[in-house]
Structure formats: structure tokens, C-alpha cells
Coordinates of C-alpha atoms and ligand atoms in Angstrom, one line a residue:
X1 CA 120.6 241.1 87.2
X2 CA 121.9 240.8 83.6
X3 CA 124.5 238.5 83.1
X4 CA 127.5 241.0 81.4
X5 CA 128.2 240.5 77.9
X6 CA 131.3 238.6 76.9
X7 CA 132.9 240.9 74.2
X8 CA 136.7 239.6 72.9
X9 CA 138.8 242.7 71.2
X10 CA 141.6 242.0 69.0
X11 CA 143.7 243.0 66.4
X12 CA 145.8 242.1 63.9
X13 CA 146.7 244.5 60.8
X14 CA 149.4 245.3 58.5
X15 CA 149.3 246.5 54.7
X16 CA 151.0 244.6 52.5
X17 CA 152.7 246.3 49.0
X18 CA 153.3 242.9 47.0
X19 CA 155.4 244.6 45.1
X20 CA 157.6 245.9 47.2
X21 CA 161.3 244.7 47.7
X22 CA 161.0 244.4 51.5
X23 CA 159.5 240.9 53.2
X24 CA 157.6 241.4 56.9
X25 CA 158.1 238.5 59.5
X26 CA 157.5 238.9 63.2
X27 CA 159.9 240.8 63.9
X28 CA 158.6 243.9 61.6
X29 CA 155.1 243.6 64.3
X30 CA 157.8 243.3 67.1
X31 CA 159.3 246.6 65.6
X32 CA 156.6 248.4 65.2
X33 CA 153.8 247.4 67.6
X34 CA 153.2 244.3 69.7
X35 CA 150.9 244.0 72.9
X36 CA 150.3 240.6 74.4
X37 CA 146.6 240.2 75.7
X38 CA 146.3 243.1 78.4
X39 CA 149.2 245.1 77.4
X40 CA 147.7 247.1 75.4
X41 CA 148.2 250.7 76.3
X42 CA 146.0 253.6 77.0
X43 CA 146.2 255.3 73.4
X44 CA 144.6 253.8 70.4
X45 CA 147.4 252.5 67.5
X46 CA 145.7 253.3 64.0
X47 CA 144.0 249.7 63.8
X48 CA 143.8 249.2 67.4
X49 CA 141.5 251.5 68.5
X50 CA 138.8 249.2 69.4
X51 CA 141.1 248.2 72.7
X52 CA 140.2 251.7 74.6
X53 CA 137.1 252.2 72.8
X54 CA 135.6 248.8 74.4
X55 CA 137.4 249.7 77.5
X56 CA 136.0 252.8 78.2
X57 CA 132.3 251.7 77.5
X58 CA 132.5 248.7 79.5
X59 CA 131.0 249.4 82.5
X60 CA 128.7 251.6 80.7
X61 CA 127.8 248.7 78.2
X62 CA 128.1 245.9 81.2
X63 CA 130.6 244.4 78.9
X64 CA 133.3 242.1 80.2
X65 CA 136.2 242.8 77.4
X66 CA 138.6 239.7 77.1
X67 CA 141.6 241.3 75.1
X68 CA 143.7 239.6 72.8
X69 CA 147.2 239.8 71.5
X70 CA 146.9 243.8 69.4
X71 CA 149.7 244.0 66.7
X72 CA 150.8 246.5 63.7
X73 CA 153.4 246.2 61.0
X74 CA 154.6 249.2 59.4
X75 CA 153.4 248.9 55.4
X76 CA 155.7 246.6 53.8
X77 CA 156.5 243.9 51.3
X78 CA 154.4 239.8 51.7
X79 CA 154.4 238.1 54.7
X80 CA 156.7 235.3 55.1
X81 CA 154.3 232.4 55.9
X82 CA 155.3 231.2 58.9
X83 CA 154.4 234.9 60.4
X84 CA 151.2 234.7 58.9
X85 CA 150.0 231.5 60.5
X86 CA 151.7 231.8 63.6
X87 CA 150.1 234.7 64.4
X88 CA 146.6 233.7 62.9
X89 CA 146.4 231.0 65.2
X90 CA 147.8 233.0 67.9
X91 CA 144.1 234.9 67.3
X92 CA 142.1 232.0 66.9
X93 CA 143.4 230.7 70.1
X94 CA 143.0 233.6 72.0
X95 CA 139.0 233.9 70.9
X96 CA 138.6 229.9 71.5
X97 CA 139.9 230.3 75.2
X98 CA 137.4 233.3 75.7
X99 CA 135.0 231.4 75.0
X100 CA 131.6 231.6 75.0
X101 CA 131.6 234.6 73.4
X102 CA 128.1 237.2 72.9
X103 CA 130.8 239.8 70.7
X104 CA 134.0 239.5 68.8
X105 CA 136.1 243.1 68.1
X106 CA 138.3 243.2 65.7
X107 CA 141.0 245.9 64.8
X108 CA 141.9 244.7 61.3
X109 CA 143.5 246.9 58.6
X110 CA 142.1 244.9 55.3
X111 CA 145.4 244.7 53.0
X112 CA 147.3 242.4 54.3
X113 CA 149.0 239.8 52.2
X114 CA 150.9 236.4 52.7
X115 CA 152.9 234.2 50.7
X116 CA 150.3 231.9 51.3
X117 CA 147.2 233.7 51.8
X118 CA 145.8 236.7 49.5
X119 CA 142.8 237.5 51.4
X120 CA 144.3 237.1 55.3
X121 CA 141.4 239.4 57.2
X122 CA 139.0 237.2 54.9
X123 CA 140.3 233.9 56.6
X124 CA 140.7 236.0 60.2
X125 CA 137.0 237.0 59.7
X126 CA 136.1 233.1 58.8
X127 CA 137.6 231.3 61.2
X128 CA 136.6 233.2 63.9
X129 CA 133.3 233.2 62.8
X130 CA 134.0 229.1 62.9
X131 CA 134.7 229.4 66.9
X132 CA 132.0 231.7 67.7
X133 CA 129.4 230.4 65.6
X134 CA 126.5 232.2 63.7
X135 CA 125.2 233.9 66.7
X136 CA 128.1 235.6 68.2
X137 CA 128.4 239.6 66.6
X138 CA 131.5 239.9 64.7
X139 CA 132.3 244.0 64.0
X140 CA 135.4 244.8 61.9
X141 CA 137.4 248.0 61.6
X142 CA 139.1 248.5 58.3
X143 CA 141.3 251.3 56.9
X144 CA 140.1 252.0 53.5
X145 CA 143.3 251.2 51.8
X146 CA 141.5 247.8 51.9
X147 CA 140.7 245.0 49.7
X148 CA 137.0 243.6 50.8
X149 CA 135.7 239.8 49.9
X150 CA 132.5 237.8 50.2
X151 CA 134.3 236.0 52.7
X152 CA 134.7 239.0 54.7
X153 CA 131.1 240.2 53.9
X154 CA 129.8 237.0 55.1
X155 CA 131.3 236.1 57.8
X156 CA 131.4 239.9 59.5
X157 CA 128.0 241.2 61.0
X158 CA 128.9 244.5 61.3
X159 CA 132.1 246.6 59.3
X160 CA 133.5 250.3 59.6
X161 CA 136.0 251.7 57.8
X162 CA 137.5 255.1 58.5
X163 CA 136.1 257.8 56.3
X164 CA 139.2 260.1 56.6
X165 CA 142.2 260.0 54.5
X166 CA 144.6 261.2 56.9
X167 CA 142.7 258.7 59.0
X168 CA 142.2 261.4 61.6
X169 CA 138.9 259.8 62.5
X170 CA 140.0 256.2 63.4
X171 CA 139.1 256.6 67.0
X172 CA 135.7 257.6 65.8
X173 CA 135.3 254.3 63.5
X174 CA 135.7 252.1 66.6
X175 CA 133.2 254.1 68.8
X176 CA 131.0 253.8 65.9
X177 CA 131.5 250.1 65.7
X178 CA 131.5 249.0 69.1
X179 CA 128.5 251.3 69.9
X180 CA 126.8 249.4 66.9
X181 CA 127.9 245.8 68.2
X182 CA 126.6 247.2 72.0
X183 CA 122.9 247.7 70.0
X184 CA 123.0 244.8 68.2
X185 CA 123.6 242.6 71.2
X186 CA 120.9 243.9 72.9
X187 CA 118.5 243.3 70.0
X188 CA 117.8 247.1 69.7
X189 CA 119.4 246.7 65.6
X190 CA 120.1 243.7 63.3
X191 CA 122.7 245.0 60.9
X192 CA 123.0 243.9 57.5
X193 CA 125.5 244.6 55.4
X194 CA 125.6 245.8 51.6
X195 CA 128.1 246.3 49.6
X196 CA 128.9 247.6 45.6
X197 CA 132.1 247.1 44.2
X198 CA 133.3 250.5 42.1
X199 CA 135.9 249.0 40.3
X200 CA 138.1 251.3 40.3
X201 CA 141.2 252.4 42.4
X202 CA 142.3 255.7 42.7
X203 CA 144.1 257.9 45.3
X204 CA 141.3 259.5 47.1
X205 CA 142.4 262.4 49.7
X206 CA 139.5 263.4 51.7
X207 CA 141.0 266.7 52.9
X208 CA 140.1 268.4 49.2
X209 CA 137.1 268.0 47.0
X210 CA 135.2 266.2 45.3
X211 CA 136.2 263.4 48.6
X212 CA 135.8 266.0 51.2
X213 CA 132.1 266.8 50.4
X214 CA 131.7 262.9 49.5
X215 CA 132.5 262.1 53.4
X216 CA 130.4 264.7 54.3
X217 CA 127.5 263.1 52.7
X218 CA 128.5 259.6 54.2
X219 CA 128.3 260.8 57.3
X220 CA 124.8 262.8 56.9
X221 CA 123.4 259.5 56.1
X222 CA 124.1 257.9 59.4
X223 CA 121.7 257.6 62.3
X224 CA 118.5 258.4 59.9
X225 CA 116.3 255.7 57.8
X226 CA 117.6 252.8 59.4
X227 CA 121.1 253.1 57.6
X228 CA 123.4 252.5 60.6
X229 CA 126.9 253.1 58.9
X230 CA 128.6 254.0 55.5
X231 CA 132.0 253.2 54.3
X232 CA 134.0 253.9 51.0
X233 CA 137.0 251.5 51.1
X234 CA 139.2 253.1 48.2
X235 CA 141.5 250.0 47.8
X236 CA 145.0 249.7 47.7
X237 CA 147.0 249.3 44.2
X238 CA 149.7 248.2 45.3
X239 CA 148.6 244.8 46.4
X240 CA 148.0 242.1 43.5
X241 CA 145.2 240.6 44.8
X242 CA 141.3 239.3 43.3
X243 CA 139.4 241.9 45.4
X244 CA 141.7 245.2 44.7
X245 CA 139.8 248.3 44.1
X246 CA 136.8 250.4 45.5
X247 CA 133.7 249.7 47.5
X248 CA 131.0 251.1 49.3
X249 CA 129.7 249.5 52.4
X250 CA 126.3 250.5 53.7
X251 CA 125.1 248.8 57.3
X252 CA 121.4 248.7 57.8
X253 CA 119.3 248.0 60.3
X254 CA 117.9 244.9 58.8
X255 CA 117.2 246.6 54.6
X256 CA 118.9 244.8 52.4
X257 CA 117.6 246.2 49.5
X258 CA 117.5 249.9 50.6
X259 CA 121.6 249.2 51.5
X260 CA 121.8 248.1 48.0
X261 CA 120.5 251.1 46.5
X262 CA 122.4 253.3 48.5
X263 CA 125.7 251.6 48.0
X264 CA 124.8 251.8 44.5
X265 CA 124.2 255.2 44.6
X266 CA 127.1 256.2 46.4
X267 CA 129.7 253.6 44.5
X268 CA 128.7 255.2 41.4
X269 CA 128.7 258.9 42.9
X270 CA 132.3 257.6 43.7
X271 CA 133.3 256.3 40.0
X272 CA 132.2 259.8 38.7
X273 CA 135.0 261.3 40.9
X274 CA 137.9 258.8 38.8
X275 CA 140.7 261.0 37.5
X276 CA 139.9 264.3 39.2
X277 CA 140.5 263.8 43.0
X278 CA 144.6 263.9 43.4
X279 CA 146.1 267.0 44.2
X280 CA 148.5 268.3 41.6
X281 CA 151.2 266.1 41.4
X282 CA 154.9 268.1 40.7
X283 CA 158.1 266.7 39.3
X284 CA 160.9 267.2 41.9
X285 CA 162.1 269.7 40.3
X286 CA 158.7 271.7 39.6
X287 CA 158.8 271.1 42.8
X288 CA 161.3 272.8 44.5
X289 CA 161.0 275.7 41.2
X290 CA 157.9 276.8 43.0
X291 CA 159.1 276.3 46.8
X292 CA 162.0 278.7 45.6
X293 CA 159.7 280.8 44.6
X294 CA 157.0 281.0 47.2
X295 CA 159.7 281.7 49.7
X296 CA 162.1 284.1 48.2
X297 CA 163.7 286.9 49.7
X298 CA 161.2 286.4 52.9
X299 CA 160.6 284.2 56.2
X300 CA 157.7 282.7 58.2
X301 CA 155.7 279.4 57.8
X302 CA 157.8 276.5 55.6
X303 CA 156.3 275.5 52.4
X304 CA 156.0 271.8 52.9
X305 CA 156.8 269.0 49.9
X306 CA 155.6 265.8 50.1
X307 CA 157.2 263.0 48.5
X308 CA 154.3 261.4 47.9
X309 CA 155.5 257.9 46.3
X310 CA 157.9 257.2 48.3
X311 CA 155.7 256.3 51.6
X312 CA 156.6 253.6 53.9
X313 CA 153.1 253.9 54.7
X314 CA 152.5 252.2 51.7
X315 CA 154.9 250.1 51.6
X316 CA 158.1 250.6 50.5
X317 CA 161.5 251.4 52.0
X318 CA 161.5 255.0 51.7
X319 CA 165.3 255.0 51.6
X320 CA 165.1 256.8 48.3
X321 CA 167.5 259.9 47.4
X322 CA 166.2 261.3 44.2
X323 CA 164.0 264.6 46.1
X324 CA 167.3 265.2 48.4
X325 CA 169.7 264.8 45.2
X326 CA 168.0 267.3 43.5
X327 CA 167.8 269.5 46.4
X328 CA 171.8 269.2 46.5
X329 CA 172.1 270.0 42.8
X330 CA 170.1 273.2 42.8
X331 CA 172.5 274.2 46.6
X332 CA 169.2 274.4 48.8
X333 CA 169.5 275.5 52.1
X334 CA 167.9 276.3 54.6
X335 CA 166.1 273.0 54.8
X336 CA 165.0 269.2 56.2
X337 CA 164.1 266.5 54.8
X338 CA 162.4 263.7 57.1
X339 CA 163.3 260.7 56.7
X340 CA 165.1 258.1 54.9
X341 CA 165.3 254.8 56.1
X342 CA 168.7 253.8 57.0
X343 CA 169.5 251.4 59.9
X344 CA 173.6 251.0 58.7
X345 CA 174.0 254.8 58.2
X346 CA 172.2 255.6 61.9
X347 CA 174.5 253.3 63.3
X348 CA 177.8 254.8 62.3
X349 CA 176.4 258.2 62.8
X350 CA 175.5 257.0 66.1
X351 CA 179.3 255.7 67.0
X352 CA 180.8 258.5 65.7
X353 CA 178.6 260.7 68.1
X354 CA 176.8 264.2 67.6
X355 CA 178.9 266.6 66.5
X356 CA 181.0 264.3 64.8
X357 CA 181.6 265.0 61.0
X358 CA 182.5 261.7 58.8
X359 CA 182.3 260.6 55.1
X360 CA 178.8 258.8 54.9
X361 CA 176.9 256.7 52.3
X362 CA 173.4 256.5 52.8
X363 CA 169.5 256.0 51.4
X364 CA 169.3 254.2 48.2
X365 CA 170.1 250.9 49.1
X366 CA 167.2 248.8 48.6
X367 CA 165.9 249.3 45.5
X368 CA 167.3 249.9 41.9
X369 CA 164.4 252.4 41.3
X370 CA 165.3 254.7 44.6
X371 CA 168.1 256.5 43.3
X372 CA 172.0 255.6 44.3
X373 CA 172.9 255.8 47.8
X374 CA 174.6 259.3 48.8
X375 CA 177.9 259.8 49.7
X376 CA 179.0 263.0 51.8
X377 CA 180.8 264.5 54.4
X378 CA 177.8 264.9 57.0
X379 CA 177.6 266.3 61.0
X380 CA 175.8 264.6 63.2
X381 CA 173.8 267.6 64.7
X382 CA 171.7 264.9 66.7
X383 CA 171.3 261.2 68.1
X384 CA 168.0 260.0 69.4
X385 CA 167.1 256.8 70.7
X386 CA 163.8 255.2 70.1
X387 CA 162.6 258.2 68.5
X388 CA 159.0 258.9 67.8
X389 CA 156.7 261.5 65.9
X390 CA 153.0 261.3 66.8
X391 CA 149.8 260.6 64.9
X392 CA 146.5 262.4 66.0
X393 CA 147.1 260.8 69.4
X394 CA 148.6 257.9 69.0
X395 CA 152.6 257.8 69.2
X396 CA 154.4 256.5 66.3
X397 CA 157.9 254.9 67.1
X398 CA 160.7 255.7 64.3
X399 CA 163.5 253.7 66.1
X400 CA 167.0 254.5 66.8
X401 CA 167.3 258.1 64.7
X402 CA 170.0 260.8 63.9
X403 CA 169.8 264.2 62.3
X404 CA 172.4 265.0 59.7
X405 CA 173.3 268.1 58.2
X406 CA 174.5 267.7 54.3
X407 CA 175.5 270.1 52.0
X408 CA 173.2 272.7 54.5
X409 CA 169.7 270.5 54.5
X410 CA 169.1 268.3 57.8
X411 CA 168.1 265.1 56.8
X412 CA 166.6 262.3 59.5
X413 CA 167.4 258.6 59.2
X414 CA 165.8 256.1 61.1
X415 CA 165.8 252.3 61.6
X416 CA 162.0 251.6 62.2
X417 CA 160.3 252.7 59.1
X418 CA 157.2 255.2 58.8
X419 CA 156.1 257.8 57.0
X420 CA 156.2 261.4 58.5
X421 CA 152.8 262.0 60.1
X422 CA 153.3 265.3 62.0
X423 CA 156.2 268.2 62.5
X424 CA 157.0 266.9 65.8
X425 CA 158.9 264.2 63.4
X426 CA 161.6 267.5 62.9
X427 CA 160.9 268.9 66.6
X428 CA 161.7 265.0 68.0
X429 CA 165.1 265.0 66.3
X430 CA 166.3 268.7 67.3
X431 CA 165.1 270.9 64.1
X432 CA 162.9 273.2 64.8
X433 CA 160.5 273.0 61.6
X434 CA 159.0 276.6 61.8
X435 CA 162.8 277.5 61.3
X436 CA 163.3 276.4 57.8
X437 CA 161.9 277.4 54.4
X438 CA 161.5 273.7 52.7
X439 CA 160.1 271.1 54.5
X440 CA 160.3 267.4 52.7
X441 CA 158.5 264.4 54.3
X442 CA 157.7 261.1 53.0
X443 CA 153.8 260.5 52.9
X444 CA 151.4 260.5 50.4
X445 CA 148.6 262.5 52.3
X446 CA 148.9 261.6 56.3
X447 CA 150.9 264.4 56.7
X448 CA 148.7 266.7 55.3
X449 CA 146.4 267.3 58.7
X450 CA 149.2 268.2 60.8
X451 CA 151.1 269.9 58.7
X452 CA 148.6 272.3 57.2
X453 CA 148.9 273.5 60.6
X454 CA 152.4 275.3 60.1
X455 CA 152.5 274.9 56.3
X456 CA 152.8 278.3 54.0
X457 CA 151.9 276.1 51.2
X458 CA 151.9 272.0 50.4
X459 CA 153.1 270.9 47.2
X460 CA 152.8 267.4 46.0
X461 CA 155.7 266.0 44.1
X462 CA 155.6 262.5 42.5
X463 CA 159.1 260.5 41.8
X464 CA 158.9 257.3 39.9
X465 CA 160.3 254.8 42.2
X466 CA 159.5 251.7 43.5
X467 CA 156.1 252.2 44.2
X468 CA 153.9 251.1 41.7
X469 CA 152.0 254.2 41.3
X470 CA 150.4 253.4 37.4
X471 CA 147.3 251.2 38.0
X472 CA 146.4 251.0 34.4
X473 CA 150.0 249.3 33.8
X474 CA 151.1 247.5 37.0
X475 CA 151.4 243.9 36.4
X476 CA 148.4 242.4 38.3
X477 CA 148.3 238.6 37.7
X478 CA 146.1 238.0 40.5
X479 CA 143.6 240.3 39.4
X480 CA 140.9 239.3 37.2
X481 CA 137.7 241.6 38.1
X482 CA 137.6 244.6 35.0
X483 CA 138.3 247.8 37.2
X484 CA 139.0 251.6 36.0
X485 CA 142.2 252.9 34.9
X486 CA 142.8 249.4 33.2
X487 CA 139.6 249.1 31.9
X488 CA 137.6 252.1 30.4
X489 CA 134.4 251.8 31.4
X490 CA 134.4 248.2 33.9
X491 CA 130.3 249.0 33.9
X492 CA 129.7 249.7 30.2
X493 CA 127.8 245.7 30.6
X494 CA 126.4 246.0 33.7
X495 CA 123.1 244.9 34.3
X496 CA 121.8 246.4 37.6
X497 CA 121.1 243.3 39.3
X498 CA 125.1 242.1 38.5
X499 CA 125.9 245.7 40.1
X500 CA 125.1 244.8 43.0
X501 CA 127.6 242.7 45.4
X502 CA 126.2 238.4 45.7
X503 CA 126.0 237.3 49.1
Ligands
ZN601 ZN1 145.2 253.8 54.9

């Protein structure tokens, strides 16, 4: 009888903004998600999927799955140090007490950032590979609002990245890589990995065209030819770091050199799309001129606005006023606004009880580029504690959370930070989102899947704020690779052989 494979799971994964104002410590994992080694639950987190994925195929796989510590920081600002090691070695120790090891899992999100590391999945991915040694499998999940190094590349046998941005299909990256880790192990495949760097960064929905058809085509090529798997990471620009921008990462089965042409291929299919794949971008006050008028004088579905810079998701606050201000201005009614990120405000609404009606300032306190805080007599229409909204099917916490009603829009404030990933965000905090003619939510495009759902219309509206939105002028200094919108054309010398990515 075959002696079960030994397969650890782990994960560790946040996305750091360096440029935003906030700092993440422990406490920010604690906050958002934190399960010691078999606590993890029954539903997947974004990054952590690989926990019930390798569960469920266990038996099926005769694996025996030795889980780790799985923990998630909302998006925020550098890592204070201390949190960065402690919980590296947390990992390290974990895998060296599993050991011997045939297969290491890992749930990793690919931007996160220290103040004394710039590539941390790159030293997660090498020092495990240290422990295990070179014949253990490593497979890697990544979201694509990743960085990627050689050190990563090198040390990783086998990476997937989700293809979807929302990232409806994370569940499906870890089934992809833990069935490709399962073949690999029992000799069926011997992945190879090739990657070419784009060098570029853009924002790159895949829920319009030209990214929808472009994922479509990724995932054609899967399964035929020997090419096992096919990843775009589209980067992350708000992260000064060497390895910012684009890649594509093809797994073969053992062809180098045809997963170099079709990373090629692809990465430069990719670079074509520069410049044309954002939705129309609105001023706020475009904005709401066209909400006004798409819902005149009638009812039904909401027309849905997205702030779409001022996304915890990537990173900042999202305590910022300007979208509500102007709401004010112009007397809209009739809507809600979810949420901005206030931890004082909720508590003082939370004292003073629903129904209560004080004087409150709130948002726009921790950033000079968010707008000033407001101040207004608000009712509390609604306390909830340890609210959450979901995402696909995995459950989002938002924290303690009240619903204010302010000059006639409900607005949600909440103490754990996140972006708004689906209605039941309103429906979780008592309004009933099918009720009201303007929808606002903070999200770039996350809350586009679940929103589409009920939405009239979405219209995108971009507020300069403390997101560093402008590639081609944010100040990188850690960056020193050409890469498109800084650099016109970062292939005009390319040679084809320096196209390709050195391992
Ligand atoms: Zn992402």
C-alpha cells in the first residue's frame, strides 16, 4: 500500500500600498483574518483557498494535509517589521515541524511589503524551499495584483494566479494548483515554469473587453500541448517595489522553450491592450449628472457608482468624503453610500444608540488628500456588531458598523476596513439596496460581479485622493526596470532573447 503523501498548506497574504498613510502590524491579520494551524474554517478566504481545496481532495489524492497558521490583512500601508518576521518564522516553523514533506501549498497574495523586506512572498518561497529541499513541490497561489521575482520563479515549482478581476475564480486557482501539485507528485507532469515581464501596469478589469476575451484565451490554452497553466499577473502600482508591473506566467509540462514563446506571445498580446482597458472613468460630479439622469422621474434597479480610488482593497483608508460631499451639495436623496472607515464615529453612534440623532464629525481623518471630515446632525437608523458583507462565498468581516442617515443619504461606517464586495454590504446594515436610486460603494472593480446583478447601470467615478492612481508620475524610487506609462515604449531595444525572463 502506498505510503500517503505529506502535503503542508499554508498561507500568508496581504497587499501592501507603500504609499499609503496607514501601517499593518499583527493586529490588522488579527482584524481581519487569523486561523491557527487547524482552525481554518470551511469556506475558502480570497488567498486561502488552498485549505478546503486540499481538504476535500485528500482522501481522494491519499494526501495527509498538515495545515499551518492561514492569515489575511485587509490592503494597507508597509508592514512594521517585527510583524513581518514574526510571522515569517511562524511559517517556516510550521513547515520544518511537518517535516518530511513530498508537497508544500501555499496561499500567498504576491504584494506584500515590509519595512524591511520588498519582495516578502520571494523570501517565503525561498526559505521554504531551504527546509524542504529541491525535491519537495512547492505550488503558489497569487492574486494578480502581484509583483513576481526570480526568487519566486526559482524557488516555486508550480504558480497560479487568478485570472478573474473580481477574483470570482479564486476557488478555481487552488483546484487548479493543487490538482497540478497531486500530478506532479506522482510523476504524471514535471512543471516548468516561464515567465515574460510586460512592463507595464495598468488596471485591467476582466469583466469588459479587450481582458474578458484575453482570459478566455488563457484558459482555452490549458489542458492541450503540454501547457498545464496560464497566468497574467497585472501588478500592483501602488507598491514601490523592483518587480512592479505585468507578467505572464505559462506552466508546462517540462517545455521550456514552448512556455517561452507562449508567454511571449501572450505578454505582448497583453501590452497591446495598454491604455484601452479601464472603464470610463467619471468625475464625481459627471458622475452623479448622469445618475440623476438615468433615474429621473422613475423607480426600479439602482444605478450603482463606484468610487473607484478610494478602495481599501487597495490599500488606503477609504475614510474619504469627497463623493458624499458632493452628493450633499447637489441635495441627493434617496440614497447610500457604503462605507467609510471610521472606528471613533461608530463608536459614539454606537453609545448614543439607534434612533438616536447627534452632531457627528466623521470620514476624512486620515489623510490630507481625502477631503475634510464631515460634520452633521445624523440618526442612527442602525447598529451592527461584527458586521459582515460576503464575497463569492467567502464572508468578509466589516467590524463593529452603524447606518447613518445624513442630509437624506444612508451612509455605513465601519471599524475593520474593506471594500464593498456585494449588496448584502447595504442588506447587512438594514438598507434595503433595491430601495434606493444611487448606490455608492468603495471598490475599484470587486463590486462589479455582484452588483451587476441588481444594478440599472455602473458608472465609474475617479477622485484624486490618496491613492496613487498616475503610474507614469508616482514617485517610484525602488523601481528601476523601464515599464509603460513611465516609459513609452519599455521594448523599443529589446532583443528577443532579453525578452524573455533569466532563470
Ligand atoms: Zn487583487
Amino acid at each position: 500500500m502506498a505510503v500517503p503523501k505529506r502535503v503542508f498548506v499554508g498561507s500568508l497574504a496581504t497587499e501592501t500600498n507603500t504609499f499609503s498613510p496607514l501601517r499593518t502590524d499583527l493586529q490588522d491579520f488579527k482584524d481581519s483574518f487569523y486561523a491557527p494551524p487547524g482552525a481554518h474554517p470551511p469556506t475558502p478566504t480570497l488567498c486561502s483557498a488552498v485549505f478546503p481545496v486540499a481538504r476535500e481532495r485528500a482522501r481522494q489524492y491519499d494526501w495527509q494535509v498538515i495545515e499551518g497558521t492561514a492569515t489575511w490583512a485587509e490592503p494597507g500601508g508597509i508592514v512594521n517589521g517585527r510583524t513581518w518576521e514574526f510571522l515569517r518564522d511562524q511559517m517556516f516553523e510550521e513547515v520544518r515541524a511537518a517535516m518530511p514533506l513530498d508537497i508544500v501549498l501555499l496561499g500567498l497574495h504576491g504584494a506584500m511589503v515590509a519595512e524591511n523586506c520588498l519582495d516578502c512572498e520571494g523570501e517565503i518561497i525561498e526559505g521554504v524551499r531551504r527546509i524542504v529541499g529541491p525535491d519537495a513541490i512547492i505550488g503558489v497561489t497569487f492574486d494578480p495584483h502581484s509583483h513576481l521575482s526570480a526568487k519566486r520563479t526559482d524557488n516555486a515549482d508550480i504558480i497560479v494566479v487568478f485570472k478573474e478581476f473580481p477574483h470570482t475564480d479564486f476557488v478555481i486557482a487552488a483546484e487548479s494548483l493543487v490538482d497540478l501539485a497531486h500530478r506532479t507528485s506522482t510523476g504524471e507532469v514535471r512543471p516548468r515554469i516561464s515567465v515574460f515581464d510586460c512592463r507595464m501596469i495598468e488596471v485591467l478589469p476582466t469583466s469588459r473587453e479587450p481582458m474578458r476575451g484575453f482570459v478566455d484565451r488563457m484558459k482555452a490554452l490549458e489542458g492541450h500541448d503540454g501547457i498545464l497553466s496560464v497566468s497574467a499577473i497585472h501588478g500592483f502600482m501602488a507598491s514601490d517595489v523592483p518587480d512592479l508591473g505585468s507578467r505572464i506566467v505559462v506552466v508546462t509540462d517540462d517545455d521550456a522553450s514552448a512556455g517561452d514563446r507562449l508567454a511571449e506571445r501572450l505578454g505582448m498580446e497583453l501590452y497591446s491592450f495598454r491604455g484601452r482597458t479601464r472603464p470610463e472613468f467619471l468625475t464625481p460630479a459627471a458622475a452623479l449628472d448622469a445618475a440623476a439622469k438615468l433615474t429621473a422621474g422613475r423607480g426600479g434597479a439602482p444605478v450603482v457608482i463606484a468610487d473607484v480610488w478610494d478602495n481599501p482593497g487597495g490599500g488606503v483608508p477609504g475614510d474619504s468624503t469627497i463623493v458624499l460631499r458632493e452628493m450633499m451639495a447637489r441635495g441627493v436623496t434617496d440614497a447610500a453610500l457604503a462605507s467609510i472607515w471610521d472606528p471613533i464615529a461608530v463608536r459614539t453612534c454606537i453609545s448614543a444608540g439607534e434612533g438616536a440623532r447627534l452632531p457627528l464629525r466623521f470620514g476624512g481623518k486620515m489623510s490630507a488628500a481625502a477631503g475634510e471630515p464631515i460634520d452633521a446632525e445624523v440618526l442612527v437608523e442602525r447598529v451592527v456588531r461584527d458586521a459582515v458583507q460576503s464575497f463569492g462565498t467567502s464572508v468578509v468581516p466589516l467590524g463593529d458598523s452603524v447606518t447613518i442617515r445624513v442630509a437624506g443619504i444612508s451612509v455605513v461606517l465601519n471599524t475593520v476596513r474593506s471594500q464593498i464586495f456585494s449588496p448584502d454590504a447595504f442588506s447587512n446594515m438594514g438598507i434595503d439596496p433595491l430601495s434606493r436610486k444611487i448606490l455608492v460603494v468603495k471598490s475599484t472593480n470587486h463590486f462589479h460581479d455582484a452588483f451587476s446583478r441588481i444594478a440599472s447601470h455602473i458608472l465609474y467615478a475617479a477622485v484624486d485622493g490618496p491613492y496613487p492612481s498616475d503610474p507614469a508620475k508616482n514617485e517610484y524610487r525602488n523601481l528601476t526596470r523601464a515599464i509603460w506609462p513611465r516609459v513609452e515604449d519599455p521594448h523599443a531595444n529589446d532583443t528577443g532573447q532579453e525578452r524573455l525572463h533569466v532563470r
